[in-house]
Coordinates of C-alpha atoms (C1' of nucleotides) in Angstrom, one line a residue:
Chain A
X89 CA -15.3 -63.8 -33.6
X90 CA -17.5 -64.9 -30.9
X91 CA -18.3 -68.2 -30.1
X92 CA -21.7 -69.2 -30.6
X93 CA -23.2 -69.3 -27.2
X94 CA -25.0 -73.2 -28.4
X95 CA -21.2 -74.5 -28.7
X96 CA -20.8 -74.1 -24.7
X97 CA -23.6 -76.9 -24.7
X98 CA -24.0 -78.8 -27.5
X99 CA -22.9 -81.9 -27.9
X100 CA -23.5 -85.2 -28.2
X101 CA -24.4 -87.8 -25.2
X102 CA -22.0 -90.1 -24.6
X103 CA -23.7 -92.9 -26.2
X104 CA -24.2 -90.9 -29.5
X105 CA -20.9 -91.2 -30.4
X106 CA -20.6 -94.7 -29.7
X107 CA -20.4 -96.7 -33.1
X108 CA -22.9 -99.1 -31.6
X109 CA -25.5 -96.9 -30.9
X110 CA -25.6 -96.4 -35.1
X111 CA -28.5 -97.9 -36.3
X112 CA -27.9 -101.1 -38.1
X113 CA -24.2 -101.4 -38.3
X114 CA -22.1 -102.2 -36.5
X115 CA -19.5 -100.4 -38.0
X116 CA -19.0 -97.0 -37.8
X117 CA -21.2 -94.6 -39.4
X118 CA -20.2 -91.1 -41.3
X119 CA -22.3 -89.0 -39.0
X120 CA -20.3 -90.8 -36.4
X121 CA -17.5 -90.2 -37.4
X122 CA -18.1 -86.7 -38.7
X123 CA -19.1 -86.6 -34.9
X124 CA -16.5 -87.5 -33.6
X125 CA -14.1 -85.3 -35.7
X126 CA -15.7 -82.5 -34.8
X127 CA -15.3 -82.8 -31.2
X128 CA -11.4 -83.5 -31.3
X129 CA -9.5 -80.4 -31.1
X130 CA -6.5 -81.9 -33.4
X131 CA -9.0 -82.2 -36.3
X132 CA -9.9 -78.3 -35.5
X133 CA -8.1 -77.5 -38.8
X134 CA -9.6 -80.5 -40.8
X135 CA -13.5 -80.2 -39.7
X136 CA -14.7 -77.7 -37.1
X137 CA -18.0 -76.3 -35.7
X138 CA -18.7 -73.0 -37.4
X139 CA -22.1 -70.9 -38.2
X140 CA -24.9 -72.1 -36.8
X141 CA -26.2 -74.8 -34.6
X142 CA -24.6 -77.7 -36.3
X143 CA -23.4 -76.4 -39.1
X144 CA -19.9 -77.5 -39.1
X145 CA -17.3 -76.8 -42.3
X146 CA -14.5 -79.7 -43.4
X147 CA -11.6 -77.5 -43.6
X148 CA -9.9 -80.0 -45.6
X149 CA -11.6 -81.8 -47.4
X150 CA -8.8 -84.8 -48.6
X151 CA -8.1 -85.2 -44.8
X152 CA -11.1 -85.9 -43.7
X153 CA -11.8 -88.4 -47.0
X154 CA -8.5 -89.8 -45.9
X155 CA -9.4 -89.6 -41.7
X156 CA -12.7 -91.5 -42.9
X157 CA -10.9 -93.9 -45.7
X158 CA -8.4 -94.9 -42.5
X159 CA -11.4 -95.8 -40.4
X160 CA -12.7 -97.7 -43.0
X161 CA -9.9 -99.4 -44.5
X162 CA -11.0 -97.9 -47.7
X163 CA -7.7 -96.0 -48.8
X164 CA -9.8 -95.3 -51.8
X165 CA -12.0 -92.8 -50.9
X166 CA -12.2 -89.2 -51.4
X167 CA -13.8 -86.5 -50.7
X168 CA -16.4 -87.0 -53.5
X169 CA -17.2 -90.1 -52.4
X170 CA -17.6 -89.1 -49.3
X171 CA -19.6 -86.4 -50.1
X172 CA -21.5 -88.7 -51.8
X173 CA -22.5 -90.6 -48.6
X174 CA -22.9 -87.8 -46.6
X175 CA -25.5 -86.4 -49.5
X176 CA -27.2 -89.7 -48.5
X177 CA -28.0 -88.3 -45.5
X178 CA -30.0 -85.2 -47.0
X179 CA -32.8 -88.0 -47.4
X180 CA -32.4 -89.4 -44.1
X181 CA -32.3 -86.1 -42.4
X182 CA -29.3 -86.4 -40.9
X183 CA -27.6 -83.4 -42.9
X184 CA -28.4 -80.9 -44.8
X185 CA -26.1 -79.0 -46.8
X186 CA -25.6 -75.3 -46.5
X187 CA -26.4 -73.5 -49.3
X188 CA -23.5 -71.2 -50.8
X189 CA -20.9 -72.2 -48.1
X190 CA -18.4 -74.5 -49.3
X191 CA -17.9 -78.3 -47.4
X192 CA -20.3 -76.9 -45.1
X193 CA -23.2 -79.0 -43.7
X194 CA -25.2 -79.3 -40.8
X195 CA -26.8 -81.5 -38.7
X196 CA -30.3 -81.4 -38.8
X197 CA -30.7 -80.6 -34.7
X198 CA -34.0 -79.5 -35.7
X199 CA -36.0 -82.6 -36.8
X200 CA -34.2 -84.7 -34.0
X201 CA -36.5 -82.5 -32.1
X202 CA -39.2 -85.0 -31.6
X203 CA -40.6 -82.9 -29.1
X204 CA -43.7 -84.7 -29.4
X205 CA -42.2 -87.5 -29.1
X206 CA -39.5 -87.2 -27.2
X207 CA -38.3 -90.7 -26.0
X208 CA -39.1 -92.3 -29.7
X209 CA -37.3 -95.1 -30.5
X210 CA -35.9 -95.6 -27.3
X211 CA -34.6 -98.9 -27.3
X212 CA -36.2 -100.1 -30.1
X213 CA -32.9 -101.8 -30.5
X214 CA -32.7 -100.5 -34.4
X215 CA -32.0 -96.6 -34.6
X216 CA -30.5 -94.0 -32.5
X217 CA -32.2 -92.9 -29.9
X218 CA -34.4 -89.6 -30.7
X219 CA -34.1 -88.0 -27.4
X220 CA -30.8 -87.4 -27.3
X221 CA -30.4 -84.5 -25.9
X222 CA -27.5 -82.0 -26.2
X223 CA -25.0 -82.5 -23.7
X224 CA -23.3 -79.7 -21.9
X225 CA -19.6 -79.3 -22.5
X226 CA -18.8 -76.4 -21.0
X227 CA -19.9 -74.1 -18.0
X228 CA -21.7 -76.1 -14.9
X229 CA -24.0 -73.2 -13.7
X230 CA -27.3 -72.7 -14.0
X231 CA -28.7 -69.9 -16.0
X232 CA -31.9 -68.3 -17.8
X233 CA -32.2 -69.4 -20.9
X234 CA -31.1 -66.3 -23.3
X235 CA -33.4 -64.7 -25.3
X236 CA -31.2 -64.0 -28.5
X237 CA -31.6 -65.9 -30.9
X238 CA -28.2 -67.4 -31.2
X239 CA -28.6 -68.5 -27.4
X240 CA -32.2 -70.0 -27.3
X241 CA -30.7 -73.2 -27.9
X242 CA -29.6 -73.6 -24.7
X243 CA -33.0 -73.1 -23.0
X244 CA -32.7 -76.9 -23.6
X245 CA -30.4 -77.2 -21.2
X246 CA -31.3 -74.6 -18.5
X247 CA -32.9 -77.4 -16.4
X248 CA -30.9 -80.2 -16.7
X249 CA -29.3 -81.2 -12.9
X250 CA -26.1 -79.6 -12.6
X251 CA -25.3 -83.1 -11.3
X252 CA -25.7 -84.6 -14.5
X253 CA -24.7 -81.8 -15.5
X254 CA -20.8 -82.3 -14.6
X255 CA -21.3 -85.7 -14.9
X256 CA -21.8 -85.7 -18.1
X257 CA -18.9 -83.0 -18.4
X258 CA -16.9 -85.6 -17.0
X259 CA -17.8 -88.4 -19.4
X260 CA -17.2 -85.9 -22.3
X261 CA -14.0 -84.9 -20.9
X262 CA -13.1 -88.9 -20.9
X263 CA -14.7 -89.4 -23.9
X264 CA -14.0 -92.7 -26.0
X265 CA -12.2 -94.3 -28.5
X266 CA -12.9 -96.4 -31.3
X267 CA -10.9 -98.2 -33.2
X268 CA -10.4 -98.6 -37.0
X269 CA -10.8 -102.1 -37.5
X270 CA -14.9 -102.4 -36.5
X271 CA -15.6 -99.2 -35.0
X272 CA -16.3 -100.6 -31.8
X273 CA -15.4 -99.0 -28.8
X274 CA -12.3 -100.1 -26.6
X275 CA -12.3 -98.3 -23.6
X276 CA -15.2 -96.4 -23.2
X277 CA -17.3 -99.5 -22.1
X278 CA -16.2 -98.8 -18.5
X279 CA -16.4 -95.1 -18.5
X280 CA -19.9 -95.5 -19.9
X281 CA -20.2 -98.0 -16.9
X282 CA -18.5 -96.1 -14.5
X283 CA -20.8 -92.5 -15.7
X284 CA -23.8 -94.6 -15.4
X285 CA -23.0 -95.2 -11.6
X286 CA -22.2 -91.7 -11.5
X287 CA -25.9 -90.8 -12.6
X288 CA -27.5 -93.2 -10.8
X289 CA -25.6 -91.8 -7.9
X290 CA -27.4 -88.6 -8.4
X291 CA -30.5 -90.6 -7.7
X292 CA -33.3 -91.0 -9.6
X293 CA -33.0 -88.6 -12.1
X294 CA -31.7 -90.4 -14.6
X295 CA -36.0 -90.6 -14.9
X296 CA -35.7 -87.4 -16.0
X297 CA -35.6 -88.2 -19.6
X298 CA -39.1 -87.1 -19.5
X299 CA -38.7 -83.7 -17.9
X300 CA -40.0 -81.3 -20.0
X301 CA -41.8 -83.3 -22.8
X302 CA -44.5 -81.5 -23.9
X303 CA -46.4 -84.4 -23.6
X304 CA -45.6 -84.7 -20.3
X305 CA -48.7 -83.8 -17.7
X306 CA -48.1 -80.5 -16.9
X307 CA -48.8 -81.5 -13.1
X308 CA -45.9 -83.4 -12.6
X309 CA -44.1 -80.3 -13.9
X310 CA -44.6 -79.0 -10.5
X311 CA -44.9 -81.1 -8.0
X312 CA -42.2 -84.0 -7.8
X313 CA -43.6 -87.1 -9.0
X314 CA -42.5 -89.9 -6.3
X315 CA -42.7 -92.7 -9.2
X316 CA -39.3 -93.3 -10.8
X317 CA -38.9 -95.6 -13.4
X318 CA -36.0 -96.8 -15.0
X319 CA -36.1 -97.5 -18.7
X320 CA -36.8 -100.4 -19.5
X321 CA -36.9 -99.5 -23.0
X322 CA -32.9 -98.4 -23.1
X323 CA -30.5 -100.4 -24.5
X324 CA -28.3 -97.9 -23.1
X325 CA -27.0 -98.0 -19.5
X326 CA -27.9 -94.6 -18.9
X327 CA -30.7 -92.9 -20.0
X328 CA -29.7 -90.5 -22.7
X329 CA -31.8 -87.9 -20.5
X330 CA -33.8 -86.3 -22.7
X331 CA -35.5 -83.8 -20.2
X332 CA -35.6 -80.6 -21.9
X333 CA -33.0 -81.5 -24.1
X334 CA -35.1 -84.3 -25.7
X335 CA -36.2 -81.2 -27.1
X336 CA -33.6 -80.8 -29.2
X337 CA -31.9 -84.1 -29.9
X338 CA -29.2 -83.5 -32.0
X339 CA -28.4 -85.6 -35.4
X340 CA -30.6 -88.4 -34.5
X341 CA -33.7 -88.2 -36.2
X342 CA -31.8 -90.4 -38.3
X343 CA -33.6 -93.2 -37.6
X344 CA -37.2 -92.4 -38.9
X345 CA -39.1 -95.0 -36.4
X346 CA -40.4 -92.7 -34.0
X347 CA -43.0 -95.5 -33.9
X348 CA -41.7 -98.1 -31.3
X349 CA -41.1 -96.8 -27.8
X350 CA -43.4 -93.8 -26.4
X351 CA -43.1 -93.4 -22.6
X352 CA -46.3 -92.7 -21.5
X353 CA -46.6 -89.9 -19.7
X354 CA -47.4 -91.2 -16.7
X355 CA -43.6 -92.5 -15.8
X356 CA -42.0 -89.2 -17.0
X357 CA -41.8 -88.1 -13.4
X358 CA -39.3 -85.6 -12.9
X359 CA -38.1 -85.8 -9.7
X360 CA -34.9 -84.0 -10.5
X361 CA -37.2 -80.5 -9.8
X362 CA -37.1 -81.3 -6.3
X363 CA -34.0 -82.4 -5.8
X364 CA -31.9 -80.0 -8.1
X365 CA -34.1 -76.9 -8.9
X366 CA -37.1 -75.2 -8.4
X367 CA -39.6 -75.2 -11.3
X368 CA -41.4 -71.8 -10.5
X369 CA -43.7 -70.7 -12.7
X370 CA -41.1 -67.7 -13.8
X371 CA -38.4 -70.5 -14.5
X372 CA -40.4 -72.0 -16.9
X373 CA -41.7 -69.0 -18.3
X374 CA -38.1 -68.7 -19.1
X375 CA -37.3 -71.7 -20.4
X376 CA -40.6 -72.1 -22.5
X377 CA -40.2 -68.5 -24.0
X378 CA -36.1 -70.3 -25.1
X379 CA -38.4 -72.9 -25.7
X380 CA -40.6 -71.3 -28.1
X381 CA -37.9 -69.1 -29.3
X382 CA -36.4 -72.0 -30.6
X383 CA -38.9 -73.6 -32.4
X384 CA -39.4 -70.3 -34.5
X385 CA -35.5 -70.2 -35.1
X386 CA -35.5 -73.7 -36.3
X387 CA -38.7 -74.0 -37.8
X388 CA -39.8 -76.3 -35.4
X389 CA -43.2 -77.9 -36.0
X390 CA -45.8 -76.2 -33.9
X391 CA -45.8 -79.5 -31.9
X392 CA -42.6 -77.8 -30.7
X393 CA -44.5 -75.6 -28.5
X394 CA -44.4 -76.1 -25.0
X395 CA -47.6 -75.4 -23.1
X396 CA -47.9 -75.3 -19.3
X397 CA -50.6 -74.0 -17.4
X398 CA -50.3 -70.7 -16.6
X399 CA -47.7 -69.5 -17.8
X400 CA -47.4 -66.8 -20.9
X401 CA -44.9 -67.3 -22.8
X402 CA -43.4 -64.1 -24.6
X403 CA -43.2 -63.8 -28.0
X404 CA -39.8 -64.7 -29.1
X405 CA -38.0 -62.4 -30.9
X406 CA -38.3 -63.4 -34.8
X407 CA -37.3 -60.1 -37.1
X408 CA -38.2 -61.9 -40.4
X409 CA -42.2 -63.1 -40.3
X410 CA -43.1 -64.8 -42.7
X411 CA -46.5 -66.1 -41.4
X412 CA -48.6 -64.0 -39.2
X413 CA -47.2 -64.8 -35.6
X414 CA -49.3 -68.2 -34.5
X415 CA -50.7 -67.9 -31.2
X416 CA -49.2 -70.5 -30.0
X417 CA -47.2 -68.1 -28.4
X418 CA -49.5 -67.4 -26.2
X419 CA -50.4 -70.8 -23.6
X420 CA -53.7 -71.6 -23.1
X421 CA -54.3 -72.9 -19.9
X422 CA -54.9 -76.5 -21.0
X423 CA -52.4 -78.8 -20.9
X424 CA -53.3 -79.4 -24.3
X425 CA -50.7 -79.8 -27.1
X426 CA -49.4 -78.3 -29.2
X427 CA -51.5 -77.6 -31.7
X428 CA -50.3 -76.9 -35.8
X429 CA -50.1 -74.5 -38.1
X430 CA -50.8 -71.1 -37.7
X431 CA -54.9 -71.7 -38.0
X432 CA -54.8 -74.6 -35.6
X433 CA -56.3 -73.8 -32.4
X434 CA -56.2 -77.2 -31.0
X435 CA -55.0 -75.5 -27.4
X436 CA -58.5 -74.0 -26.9
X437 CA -59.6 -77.0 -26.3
X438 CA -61.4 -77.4 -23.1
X439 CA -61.0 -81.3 -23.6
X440 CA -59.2 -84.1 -24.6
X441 CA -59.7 -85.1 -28.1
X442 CA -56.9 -86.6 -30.7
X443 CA -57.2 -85.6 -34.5
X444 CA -58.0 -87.8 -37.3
X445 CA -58.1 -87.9 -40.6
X446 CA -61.5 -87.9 -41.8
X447 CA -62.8 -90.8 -43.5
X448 CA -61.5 -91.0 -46.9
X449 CA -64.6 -90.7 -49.0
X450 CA -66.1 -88.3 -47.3
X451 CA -63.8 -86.0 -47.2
X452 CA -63.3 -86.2 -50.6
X453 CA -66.7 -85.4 -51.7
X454 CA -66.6 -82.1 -49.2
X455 CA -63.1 -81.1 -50.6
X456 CA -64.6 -80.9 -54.3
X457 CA -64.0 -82.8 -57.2
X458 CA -61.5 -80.1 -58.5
X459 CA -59.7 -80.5 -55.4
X460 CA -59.4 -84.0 -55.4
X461 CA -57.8 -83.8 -58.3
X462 CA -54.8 -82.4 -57.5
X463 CA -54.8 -84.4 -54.0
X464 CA -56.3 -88.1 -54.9
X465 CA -53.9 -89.5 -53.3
X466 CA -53.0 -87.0 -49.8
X467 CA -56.9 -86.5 -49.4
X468 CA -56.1 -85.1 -45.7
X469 CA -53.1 -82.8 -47.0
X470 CA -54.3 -79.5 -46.3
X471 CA -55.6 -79.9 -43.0
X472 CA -55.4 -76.4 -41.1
X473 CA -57.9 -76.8 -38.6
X474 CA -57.5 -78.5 -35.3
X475 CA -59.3 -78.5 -32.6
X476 CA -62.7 -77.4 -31.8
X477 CA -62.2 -73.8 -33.3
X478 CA -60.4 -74.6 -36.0
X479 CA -64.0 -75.3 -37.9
X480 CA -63.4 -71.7 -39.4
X481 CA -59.6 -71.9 -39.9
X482 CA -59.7 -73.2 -43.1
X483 CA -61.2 -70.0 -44.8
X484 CA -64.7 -71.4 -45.0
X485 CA -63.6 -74.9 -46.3
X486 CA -64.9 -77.1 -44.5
X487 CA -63.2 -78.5 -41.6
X488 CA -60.6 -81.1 -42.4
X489 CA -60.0 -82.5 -39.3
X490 CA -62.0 -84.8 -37.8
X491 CA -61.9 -83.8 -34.2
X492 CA -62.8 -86.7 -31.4
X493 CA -62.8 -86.6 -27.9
X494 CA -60.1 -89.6 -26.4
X495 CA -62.0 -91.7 -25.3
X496 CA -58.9 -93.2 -23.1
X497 CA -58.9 -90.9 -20.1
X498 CA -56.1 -92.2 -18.3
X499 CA -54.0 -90.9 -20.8
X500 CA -53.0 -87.7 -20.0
X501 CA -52.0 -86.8 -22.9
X502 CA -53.7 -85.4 -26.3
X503 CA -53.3 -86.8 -29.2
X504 CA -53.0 -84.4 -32.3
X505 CA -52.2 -85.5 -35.5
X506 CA -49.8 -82.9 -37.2
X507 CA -51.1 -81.3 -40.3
X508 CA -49.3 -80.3 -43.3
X509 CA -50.2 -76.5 -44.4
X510 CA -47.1 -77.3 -46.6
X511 CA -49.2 -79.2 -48.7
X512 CA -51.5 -76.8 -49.6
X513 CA -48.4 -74.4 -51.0
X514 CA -47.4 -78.0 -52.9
X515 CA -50.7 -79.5 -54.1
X516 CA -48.4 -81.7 -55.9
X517 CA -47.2 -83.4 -52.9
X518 CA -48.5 -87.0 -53.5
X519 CA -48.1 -88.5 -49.8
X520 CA -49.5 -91.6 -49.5
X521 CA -53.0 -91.4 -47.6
X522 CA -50.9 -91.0 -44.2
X523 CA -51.4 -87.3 -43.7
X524 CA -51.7 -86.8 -40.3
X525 CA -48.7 -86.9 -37.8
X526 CA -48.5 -90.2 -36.4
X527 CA -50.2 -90.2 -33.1
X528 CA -48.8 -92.0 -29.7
X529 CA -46.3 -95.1 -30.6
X530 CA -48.4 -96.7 -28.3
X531 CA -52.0 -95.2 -28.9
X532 CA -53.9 -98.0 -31.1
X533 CA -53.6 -98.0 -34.8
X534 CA -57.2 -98.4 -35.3
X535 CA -58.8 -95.2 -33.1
X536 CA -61.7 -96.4 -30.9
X537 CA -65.0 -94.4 -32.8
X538 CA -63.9 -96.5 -36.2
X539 CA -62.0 -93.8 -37.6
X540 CA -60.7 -94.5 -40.4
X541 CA -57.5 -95.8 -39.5
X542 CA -53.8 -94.9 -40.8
X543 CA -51.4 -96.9 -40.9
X544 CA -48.8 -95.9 -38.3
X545 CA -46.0 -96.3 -40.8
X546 CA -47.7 -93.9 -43.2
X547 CA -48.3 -91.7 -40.2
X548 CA -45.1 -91.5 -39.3
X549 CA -43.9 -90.9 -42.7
X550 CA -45.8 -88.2 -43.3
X551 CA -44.9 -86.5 -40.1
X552 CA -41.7 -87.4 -41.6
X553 CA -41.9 -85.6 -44.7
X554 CA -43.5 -82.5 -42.7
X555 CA -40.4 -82.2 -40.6
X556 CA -38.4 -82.0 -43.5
X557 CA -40.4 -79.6 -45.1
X558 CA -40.5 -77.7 -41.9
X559 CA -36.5 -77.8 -41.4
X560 CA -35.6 -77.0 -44.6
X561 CA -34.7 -73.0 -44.3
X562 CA -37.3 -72.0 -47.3
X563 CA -40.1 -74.3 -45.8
X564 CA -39.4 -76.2 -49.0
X565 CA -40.3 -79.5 -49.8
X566 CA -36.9 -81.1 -49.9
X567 CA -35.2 -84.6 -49.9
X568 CA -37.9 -87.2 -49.4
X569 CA -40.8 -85.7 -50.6
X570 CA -39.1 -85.1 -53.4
X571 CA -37.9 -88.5 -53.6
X572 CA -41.7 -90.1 -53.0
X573 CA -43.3 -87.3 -55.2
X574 CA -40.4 -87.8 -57.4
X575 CA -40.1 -84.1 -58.1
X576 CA -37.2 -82.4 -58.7
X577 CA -38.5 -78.7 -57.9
X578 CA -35.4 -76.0 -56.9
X579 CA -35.0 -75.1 -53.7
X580 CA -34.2 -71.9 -52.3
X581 CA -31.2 -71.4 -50.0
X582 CA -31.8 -70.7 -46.6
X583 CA -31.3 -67.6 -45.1
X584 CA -28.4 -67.8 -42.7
X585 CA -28.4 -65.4 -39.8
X586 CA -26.3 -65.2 -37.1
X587 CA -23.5 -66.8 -38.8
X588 CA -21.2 -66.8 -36.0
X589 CA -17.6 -68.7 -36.2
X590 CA -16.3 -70.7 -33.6
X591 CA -12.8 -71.6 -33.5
X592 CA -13.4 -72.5 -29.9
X593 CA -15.8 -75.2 -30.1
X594 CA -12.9 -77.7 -28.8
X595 CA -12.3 -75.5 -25.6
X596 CA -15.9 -76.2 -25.0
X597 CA -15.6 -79.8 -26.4
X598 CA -14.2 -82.9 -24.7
X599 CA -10.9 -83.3 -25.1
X600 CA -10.5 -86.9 -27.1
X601 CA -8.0 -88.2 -29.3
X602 CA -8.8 -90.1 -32.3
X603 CA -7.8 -93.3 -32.9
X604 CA -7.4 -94.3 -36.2
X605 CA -5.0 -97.5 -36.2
X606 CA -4.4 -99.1 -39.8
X607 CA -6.4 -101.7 -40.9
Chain B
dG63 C1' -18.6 -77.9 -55.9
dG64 C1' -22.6 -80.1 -55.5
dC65 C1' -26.3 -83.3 -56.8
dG66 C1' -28.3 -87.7 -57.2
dG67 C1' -29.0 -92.2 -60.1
dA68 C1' -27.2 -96.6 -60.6
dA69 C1' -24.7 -100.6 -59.6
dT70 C1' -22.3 -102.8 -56.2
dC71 C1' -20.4 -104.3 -51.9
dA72 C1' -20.2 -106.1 -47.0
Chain C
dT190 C1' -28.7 -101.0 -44.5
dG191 C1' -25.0 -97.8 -45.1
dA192 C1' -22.0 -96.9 -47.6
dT193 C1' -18.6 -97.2 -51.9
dT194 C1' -17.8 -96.4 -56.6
dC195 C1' -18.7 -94.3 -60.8
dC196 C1' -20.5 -91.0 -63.4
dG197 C1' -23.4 -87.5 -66.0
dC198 C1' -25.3 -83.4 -65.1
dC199 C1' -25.8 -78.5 -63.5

DNA sequence: GGCGGAATCA
DNA sequence: TGATTCCGCC
């Protein structure tokens, strides 16, 4: 069968498959090493790509337990203990299974899609880094992002410098080896070295791990920003170059701390636009309608959505509605974010303004008695309305987002807290009072008109438990929710379209052998 | 097969 | 913290 078109660039960066770049241990991780399985031709028959982005299938099962029992010096395990700690991972986000399809998972690409926060956790020093972007494998030219849905995935990478572009080829062709006794790497220290000079030699643009964040300032979208910063904030010797790609990091949401390490906008200069392609408008009308095509086909958060000035984005080509098309679709000309749901209108804003959740008492008392009931405790939960219009989105209720001009002007940002419409199908969801997406890492936890302040932790996780409400296929609430709520409610299986088989993922892969000495 | 709690380990 | 081990349940 065909090879899905996302297998010719997917991949991890380099440094994702480093053990050290797992968060916490220093030994090798599963996800690691499921990673690094998947992208060695000789395990083709043992755990390969197949279906759709992500989703990969262990072909044998006991191998694999034994490949992963070798690396572990744990000649003990087995596939259903493995399975065990890769169902570990449903909570983390890291995996999900795939419903109906036997040893088949998939990495949740989705929710590593921190589009809003594309450089998160960027050196915090503790988890992966979020931007990771998907690294082309195969190919080296330029094209349009597709418009199929099978393709869109690659819009991510349409704009990444061919420089890096091979570069990165390069590095994946090299690729690194780890050995079984700590899962440290051996050899790929100097490659990694020797790929970061390689980047550097392309100039600056190893600063374009900002490119395309949708928090970026549109301007700098089009005119080349002479300010280059290095991060400072990257443990890694080359930045993991987000870009566009950021978009869709791949399996490493896994570190839910998006909290720690926000670029502000203001250093995401792209200069690689100059220098390596030309961002007309009709280039990124391509790329944003990929863009946005994308975030429908992965049920992105409507953060997902890119807006740039100007430009219209077409509606992506989504057979199965099942909410009335947002208009989000349909770029304002505001720089203004991404707003949420399909009632949020946070883009008509003519201003800057951040959402908060109301003050808790208030709020209450407008909601109803009856209401509050079944929400004591997620007072904010149904938020639909963002944004100056959104005071009629909610049906007549009542606004339930408290909508403020920033007051910080040199941010060039906007600051919208994510809502959960989610909750309102699920009035059982108990979140804690954190409702609202968590605003900028480095926006101040206590907002400046004495908002009633949330706890960036409980932002986060509730942003947390909306992207995994959001990636689940049947926009059901699903591992930690369920966990925190401590329900146990079925879940649908997803709907898998496109199921498309790759037994060529390794021709587009790296070639790598797999170490796995004896312990 | 798949799930997830519980205890345990490093 | 990220498994590993065991196990009852569906």
């Amino acid at each position: 069968s065909k090879t899905p078109n996302w297998i010719y660039w997917f991949a991890f960066p380099e440094w994702a498959y480093k053990p050290e770049s797992s968060p916490g241990s220093r030994q090798i991780q599963l996800w690691h090493f499921i990673l690094e399985l998947l992208r060695k031709q000789e395990y083709n028959d043992v755990i390969a790509w197949q279906g759709d982005y992500g989703e990969f299938v262990i072909k044998d099962p006991d191998e694999v337990a034994r490949l992963w029992g070798a690396r572990k010096c744990k000649p003990q395990m087995n596939y259903d203990k493995l399975s065990r700690a890769l169902r570990y991972y449903y909570n983390k986000r890291i995996l999900h299974k795939t419903k109906g399809k036997r040893f088949t998972y998939k990495f949740n690409f989705n929710k590593l899609v921190l589009v809003n926060y594309p450089f998160i956790d960027m050196g915090s020093g503790r988890g992966v880094p979020q931007s990771a972007p998907p690294v082309p494998t195969g190919g080296t030219h330029f094209r349009f992002p597709p418009s199929t849905p099978s393709e869109v995935l690659s819009s991510s990478e349409e704009l990444r410098s061919p420089g890096v572009f091979s570069t990165v080829a390069r590095r994946m062709a090299r690729g690194s080896v780890s050995d079984c006794s700590d899962g440290t790497s051996t050899n790929s220290e100097l490659e990694e070295a020797a790929a970061a000079a390689d980047e550097r030699a392309i100039g600056p643009d190893r600063a374009f791990r900002g490119l395309l964040a949708p928090r970026l300032p549109h301007e700098s979208l089009f005119r080349p920003a002479p300010r280059v910063h290095p991060d400072p904030l990257s443990p890694f010797p080359v930045s993991p170059l987000p870009g566009p790609g950021g978009l869709l990091s791949p399996a490493l949401s896994m570190t839910p701390t998006p909290h720690l390490a926000y670029t502000p906008s203001p250093s995401l200069s792209s200069p690689m636009m100059g220098s390596h392609f030309s961002f007309n408008p009709e280039d990124m009308k391509h790329y944003l309608q990929a863009h946005t095509q994308s975030v429908y086909n992965y049920h992105l958060s409507p953060r997902a959505f890119l807006h740039y000035p100007n430009i219209i984005v077409p509606q992506p080509h989504r057979p199965t509605l099942e909410k009335p098309a947002p208009h989000h679709l349909q770029p304002p000309p505001m720089p203004l974010p991404l707003g949420q749901q399909p009632t949020d209108d946070a883009h008509a804003s003519p201003f800057k303004f951040k959402l908060q959740p109301p003050p808790l008492g208030r709020k209450q008392r407008e909601a109803g008695s009856s209401l509050a009931a079944a929400s004591s405790s997620n007072h904010a939960s149904s938020f639909t309305g963002a944004g100056p219009n959104a005071g009629s989105a909610a049906g007549g209720a009542p606004p339930k987002i408290k909508v403020e001009p920033v007051s910080d002007l040199s941010e060039e940002d906007v600051e919208v807290t994510d809502i959960s419409e989610e909750d309102e199908l699920n009035p059982n969801s108990e979140d804690e009072e954190g409702d609202m997406f968590p605003l900028l890492p480095h926006s101040p936890p206590v907002s400046p008109g004495g908002t009633r302040c949330i706890p960036l932790k409980l932002r986060f996780k509730r942003r947390w438990s909306e992207d995994q409400r959001m990636e689940a296929d049947g926009d059901r609430d699903e591992a930690e929710d369920k966990k925190v709520r401590g329900e146990g409610e079925d879940q649908e299986d997803g709907k898998r379209e496109g199921e498309e088989t790759s037994s060529e993922l390794q021709r587009a892969t790296a070639q790598l052998s797999l170490e796995n000495a004896s312990c």
